[in-house]
mmCIF file of C-alpha atoms in Angstrom:
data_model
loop_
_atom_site.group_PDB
_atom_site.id
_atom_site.type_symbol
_atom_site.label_atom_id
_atom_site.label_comp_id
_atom_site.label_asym_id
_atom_site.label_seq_id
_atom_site.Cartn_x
_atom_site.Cartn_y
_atom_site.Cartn_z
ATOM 1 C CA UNK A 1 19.961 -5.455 24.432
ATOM 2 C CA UNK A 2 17.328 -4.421 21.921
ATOM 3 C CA UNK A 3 15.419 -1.255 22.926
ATOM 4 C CA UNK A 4 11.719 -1.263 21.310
ATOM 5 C CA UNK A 5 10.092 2.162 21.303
ATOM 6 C CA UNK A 6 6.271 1.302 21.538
ATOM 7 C CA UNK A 7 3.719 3.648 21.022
ATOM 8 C CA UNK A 8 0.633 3.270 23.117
ATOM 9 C CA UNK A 9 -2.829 4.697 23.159
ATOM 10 C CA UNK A 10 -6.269 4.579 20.919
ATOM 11 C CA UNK A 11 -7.182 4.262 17.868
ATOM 12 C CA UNK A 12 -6.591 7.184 15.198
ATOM 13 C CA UNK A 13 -4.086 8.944 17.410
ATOM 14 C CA UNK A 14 -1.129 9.385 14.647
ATOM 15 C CA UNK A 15 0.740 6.556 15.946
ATOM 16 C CA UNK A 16 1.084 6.172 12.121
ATOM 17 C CA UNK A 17 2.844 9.751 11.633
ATOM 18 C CA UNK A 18 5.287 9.255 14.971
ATOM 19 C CA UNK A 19 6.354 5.649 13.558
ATOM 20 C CA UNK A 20 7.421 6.794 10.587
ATOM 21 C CA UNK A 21 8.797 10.126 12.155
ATOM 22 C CA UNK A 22 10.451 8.058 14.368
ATOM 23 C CA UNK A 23 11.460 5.516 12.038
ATOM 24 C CA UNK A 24 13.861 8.325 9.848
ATOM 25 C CA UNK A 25 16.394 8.398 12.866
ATOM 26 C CA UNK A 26 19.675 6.612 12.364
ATOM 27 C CA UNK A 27 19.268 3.247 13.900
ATOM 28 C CA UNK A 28 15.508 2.956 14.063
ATOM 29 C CA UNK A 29 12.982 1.018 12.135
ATOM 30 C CA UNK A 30 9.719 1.687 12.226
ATOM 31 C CA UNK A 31 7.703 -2.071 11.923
ATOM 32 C CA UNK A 32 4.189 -0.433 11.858
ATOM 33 C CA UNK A 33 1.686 -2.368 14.086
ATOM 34 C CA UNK A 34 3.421 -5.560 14.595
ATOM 35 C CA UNK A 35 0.551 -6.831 16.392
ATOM 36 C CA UNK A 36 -1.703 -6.971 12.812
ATOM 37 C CA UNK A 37 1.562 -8.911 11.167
ATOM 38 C CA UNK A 38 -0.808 -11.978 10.798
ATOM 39 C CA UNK A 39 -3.423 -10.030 9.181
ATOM 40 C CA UNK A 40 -0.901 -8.726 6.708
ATOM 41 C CA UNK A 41 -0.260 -11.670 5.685
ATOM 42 C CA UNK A 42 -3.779 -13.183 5.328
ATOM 43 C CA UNK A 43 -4.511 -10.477 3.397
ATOM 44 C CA UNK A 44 -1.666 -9.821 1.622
ATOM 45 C CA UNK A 45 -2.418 -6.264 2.095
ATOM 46 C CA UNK A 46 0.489 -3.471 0.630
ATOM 47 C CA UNK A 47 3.437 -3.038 2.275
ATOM 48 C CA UNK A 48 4.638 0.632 3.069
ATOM 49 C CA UNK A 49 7.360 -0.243 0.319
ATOM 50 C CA UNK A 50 4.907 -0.534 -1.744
ATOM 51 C CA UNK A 51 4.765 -4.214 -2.558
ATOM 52 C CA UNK A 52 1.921 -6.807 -1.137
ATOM 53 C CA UNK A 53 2.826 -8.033 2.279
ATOM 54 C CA UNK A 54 3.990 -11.608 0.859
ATOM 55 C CA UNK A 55 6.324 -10.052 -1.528
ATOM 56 C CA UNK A 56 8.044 -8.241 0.475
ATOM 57 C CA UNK A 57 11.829 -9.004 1.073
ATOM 58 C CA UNK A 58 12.587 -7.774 4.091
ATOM 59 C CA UNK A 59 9.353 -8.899 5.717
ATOM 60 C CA UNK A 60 9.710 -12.070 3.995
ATOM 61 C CA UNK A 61 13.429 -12.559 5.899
ATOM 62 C CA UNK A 62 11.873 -11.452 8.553
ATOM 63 C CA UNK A 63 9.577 -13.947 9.328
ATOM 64 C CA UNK A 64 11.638 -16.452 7.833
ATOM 65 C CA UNK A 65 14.375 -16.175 10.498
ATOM 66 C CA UNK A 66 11.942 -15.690 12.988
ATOM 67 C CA UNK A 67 9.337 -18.645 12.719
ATOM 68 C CA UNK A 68 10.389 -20.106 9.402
ATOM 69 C CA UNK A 69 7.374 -20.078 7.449
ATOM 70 C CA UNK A 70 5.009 -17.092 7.601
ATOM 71 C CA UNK A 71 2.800 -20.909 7.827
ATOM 72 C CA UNK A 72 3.492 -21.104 11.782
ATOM 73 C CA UNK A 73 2.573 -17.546 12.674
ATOM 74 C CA UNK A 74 0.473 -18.503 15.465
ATOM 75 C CA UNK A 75 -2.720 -16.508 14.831
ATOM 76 C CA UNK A 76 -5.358 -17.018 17.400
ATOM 77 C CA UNK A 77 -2.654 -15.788 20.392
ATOM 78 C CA UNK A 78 -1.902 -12.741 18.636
ATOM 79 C CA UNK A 79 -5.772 -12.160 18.636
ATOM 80 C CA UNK A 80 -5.895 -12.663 22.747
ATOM 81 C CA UNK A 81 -3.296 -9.225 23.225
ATOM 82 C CA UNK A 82 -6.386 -7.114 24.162
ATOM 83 C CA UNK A 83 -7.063 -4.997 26.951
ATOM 84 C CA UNK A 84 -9.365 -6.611 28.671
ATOM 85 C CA UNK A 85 -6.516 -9.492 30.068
ATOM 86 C CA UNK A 86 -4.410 -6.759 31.290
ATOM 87 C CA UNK A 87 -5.578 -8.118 34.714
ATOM 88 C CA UNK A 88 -3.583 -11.376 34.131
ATOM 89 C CA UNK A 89 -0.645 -9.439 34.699
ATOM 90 C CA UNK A 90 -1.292 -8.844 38.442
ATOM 91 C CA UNK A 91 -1.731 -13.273 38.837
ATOM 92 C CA UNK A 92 0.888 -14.910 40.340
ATOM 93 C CA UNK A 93 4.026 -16.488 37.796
ATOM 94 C CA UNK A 94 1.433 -14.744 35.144
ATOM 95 C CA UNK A 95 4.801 -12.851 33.646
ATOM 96 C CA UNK A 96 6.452 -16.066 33.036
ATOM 97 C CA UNK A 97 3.540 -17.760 31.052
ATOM 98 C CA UNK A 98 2.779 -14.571 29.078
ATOM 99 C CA UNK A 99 5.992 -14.749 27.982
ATOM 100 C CA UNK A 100 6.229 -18.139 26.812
ATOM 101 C CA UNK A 101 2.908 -17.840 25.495
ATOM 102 C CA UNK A 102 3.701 -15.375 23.622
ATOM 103 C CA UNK A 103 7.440 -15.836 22.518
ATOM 104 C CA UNK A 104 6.304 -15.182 18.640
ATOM 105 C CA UNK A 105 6.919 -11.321 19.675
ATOM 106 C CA UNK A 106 10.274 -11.862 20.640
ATOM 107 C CA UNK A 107 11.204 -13.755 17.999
ATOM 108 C CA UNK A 108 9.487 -10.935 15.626
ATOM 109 C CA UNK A 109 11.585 -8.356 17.143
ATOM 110 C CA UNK A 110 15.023 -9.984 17.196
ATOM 111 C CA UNK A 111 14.306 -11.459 13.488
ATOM 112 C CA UNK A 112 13.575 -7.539 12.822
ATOM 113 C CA UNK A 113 16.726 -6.022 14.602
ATOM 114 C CA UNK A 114 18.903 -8.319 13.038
ATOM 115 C CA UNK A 115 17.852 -8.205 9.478
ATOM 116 C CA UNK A 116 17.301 -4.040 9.092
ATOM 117 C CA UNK A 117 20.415 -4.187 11.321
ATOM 118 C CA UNK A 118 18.767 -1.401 13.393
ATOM 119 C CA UNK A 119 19.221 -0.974 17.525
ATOM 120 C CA UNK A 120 15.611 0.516 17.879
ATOM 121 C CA UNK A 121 12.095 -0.864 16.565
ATOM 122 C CA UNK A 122 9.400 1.569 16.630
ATOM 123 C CA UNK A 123 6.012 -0.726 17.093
ATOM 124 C CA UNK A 124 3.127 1.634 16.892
ATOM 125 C CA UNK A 125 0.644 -1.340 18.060
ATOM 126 C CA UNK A 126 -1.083 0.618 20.788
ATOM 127 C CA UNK A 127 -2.399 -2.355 22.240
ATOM 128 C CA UNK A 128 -1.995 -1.633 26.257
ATOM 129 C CA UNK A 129 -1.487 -4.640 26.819
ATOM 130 C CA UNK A 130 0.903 -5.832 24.117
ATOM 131 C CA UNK A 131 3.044 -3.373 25.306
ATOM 132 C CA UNK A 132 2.595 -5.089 28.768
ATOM 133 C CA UNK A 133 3.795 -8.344 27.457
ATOM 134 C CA UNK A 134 6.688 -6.758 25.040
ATOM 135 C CA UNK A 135 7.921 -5.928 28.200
ATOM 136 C CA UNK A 136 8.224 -9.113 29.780
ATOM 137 C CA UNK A 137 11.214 -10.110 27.560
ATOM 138 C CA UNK A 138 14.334 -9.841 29.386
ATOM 139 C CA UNK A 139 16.356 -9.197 26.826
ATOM 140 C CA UNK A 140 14.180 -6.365 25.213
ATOM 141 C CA UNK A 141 13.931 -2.846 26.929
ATOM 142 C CA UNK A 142 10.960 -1.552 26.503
ATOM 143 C CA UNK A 143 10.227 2.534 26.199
ATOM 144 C CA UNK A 144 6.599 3.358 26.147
ATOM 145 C CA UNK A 145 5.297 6.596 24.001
ATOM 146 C CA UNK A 146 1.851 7.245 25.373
ATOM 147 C CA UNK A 147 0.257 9.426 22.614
ATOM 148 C CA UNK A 148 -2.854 11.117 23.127
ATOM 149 C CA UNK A 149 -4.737 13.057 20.512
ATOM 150 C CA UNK A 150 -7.638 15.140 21.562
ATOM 151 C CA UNK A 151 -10.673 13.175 21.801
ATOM 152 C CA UNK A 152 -12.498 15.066 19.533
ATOM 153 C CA UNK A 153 -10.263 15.183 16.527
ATOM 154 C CA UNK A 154 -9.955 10.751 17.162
ATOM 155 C CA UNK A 155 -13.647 10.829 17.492
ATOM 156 C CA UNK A 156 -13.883 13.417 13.947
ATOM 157 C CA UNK A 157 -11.615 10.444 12.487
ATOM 158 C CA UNK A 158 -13.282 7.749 13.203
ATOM 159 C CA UNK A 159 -16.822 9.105 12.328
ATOM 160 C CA UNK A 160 -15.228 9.941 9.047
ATOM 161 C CA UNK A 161 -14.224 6.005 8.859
ATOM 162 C CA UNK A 162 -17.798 5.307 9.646
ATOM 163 C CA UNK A 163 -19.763 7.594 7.271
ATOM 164 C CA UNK A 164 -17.440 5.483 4.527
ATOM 165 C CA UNK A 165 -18.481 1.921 6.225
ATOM 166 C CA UNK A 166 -15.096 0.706 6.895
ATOM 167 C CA UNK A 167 -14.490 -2.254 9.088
ATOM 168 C CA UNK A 168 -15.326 -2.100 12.251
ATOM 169 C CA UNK A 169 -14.906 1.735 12.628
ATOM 170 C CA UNK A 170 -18.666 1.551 11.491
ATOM 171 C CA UNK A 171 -19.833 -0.419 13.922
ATOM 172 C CA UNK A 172 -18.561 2.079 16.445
ATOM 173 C CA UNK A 173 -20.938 4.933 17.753
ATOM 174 C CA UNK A 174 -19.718 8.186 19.459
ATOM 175 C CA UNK A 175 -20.181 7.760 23.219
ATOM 176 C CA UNK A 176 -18.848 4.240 23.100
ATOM 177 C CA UNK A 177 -15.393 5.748 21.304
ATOM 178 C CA UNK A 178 -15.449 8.230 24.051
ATOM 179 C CA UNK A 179 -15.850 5.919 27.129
ATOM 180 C CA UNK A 180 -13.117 3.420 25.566
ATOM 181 C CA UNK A 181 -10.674 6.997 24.714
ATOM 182 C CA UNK A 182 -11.038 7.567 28.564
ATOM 183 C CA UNK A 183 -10.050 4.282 29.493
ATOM 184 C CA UNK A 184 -7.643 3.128 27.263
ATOM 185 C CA UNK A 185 -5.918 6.290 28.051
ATOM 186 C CA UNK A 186 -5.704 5.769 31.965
ATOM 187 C CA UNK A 187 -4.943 1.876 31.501
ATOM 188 C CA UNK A 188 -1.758 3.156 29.046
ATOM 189 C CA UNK A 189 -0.883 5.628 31.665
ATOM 190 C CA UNK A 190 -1.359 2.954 34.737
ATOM 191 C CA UNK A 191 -0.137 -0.412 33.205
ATOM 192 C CA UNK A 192 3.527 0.676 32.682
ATOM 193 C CA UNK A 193 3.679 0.818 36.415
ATOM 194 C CA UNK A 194 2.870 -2.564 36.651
ATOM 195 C CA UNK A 195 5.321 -4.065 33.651
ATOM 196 C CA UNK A 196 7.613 -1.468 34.814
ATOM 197 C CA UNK A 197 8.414 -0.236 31.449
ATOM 198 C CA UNK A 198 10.087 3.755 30.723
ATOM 199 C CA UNK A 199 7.087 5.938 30.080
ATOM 200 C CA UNK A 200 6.527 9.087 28.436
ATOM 201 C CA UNK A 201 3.194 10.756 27.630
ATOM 202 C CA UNK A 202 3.533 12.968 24.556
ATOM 203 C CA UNK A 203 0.326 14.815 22.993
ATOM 204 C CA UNK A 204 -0.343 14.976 19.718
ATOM 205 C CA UNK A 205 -1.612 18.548 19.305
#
């Protein structure tokens, strides 16, 4: 059985730093934030090998064996894994169509296991409830790293990401990034419960 280490929480935690801390142990890969894979791609943004996203090898055989064609990744479902369906978990036979819905993650994660030959993938996603969903896979055991970082060093990083207009970090203004820290940080606490996923809360500082 695969085991995934996935580290949940907000944005600008260091999910970035534990991945690839995480990522130096025997066995492990660190895959980043699978959930922006499709962006990547669009993009072609740099790979942390240092090559653009569609020349890289082992993503390249990654996606291959996974969906054939980086073509097929199916974008606008990777686009739905935000927090605000996490109530869709609680509807009846809801674990067995998020699953099939969303059977591009498995494939991902098998396709990544069995190319970096690796036992453990560190995803660093965050998404509350991708992680939900990751854990619907029978065949994928699922070990949640809550990280929280002290709200006002995420907040100092973010405003730093605003002041230089990037993305939607600028769009963002303090008390909203300290409503959504409170509540993406009980949801990440609460929604293992409910997938029934290993959790362990680690903080930053």
């Amino acid at each position: 059985m695969l085991k995934v280490i996935y580290i949940s929480g907000t944005g600008k935690s260091g999910s970035t730093l534990l991945g690839k801390l995480l990522g130096q142990i025997d066995g492990f890969v660190d895959v980043g934030e699978l959930i922006n894979i499709d962006t990547q791609f669009d993009h072609d943004a740099k790979c942390g090998c240092g090559v653009n996203a569609r020349q890289c090898e082992f993503w390249g055989r990654v996606v291959d064996s996974a969906l054939g064609s980086v073509d097929l990744l199916n974008r606008p479902r990777w686009h739905r894994l935000k927090t605000r369906y996490i109530p869709l978990l609680l509807l009846p036979g809801s674990k067995r169509r998020l699953a099939s819905y969303f059977k591009q993650l498995h494939r991902l994660h098998m396709a990544i296991s069995d190319v970096s030959g690796s036992g453990v993938n560190v995803d660093s996603s965050k998404s509350v409830f991708y992680g939900a969903v990751l854990g619907l896979f029978p065949d994928i055991e699922v070990y949640t790293v809550h990280l929280v970082r002290d709200v006002r060093a995420s907040e100092g990083s973010m405003y730093r990401l605003k002041t230089e207009g990037m993305g939607k970090f600028a769009r963002r203004n303090t008390w909203w990034n300290s409503v959504r820290w409170m509540a993406v940080n009980f949801l990440a606490e609460s929604v293992p419960k409910i997938s029934g996923t290993r959790y362990l809360r680690v903080r930053y500082e």
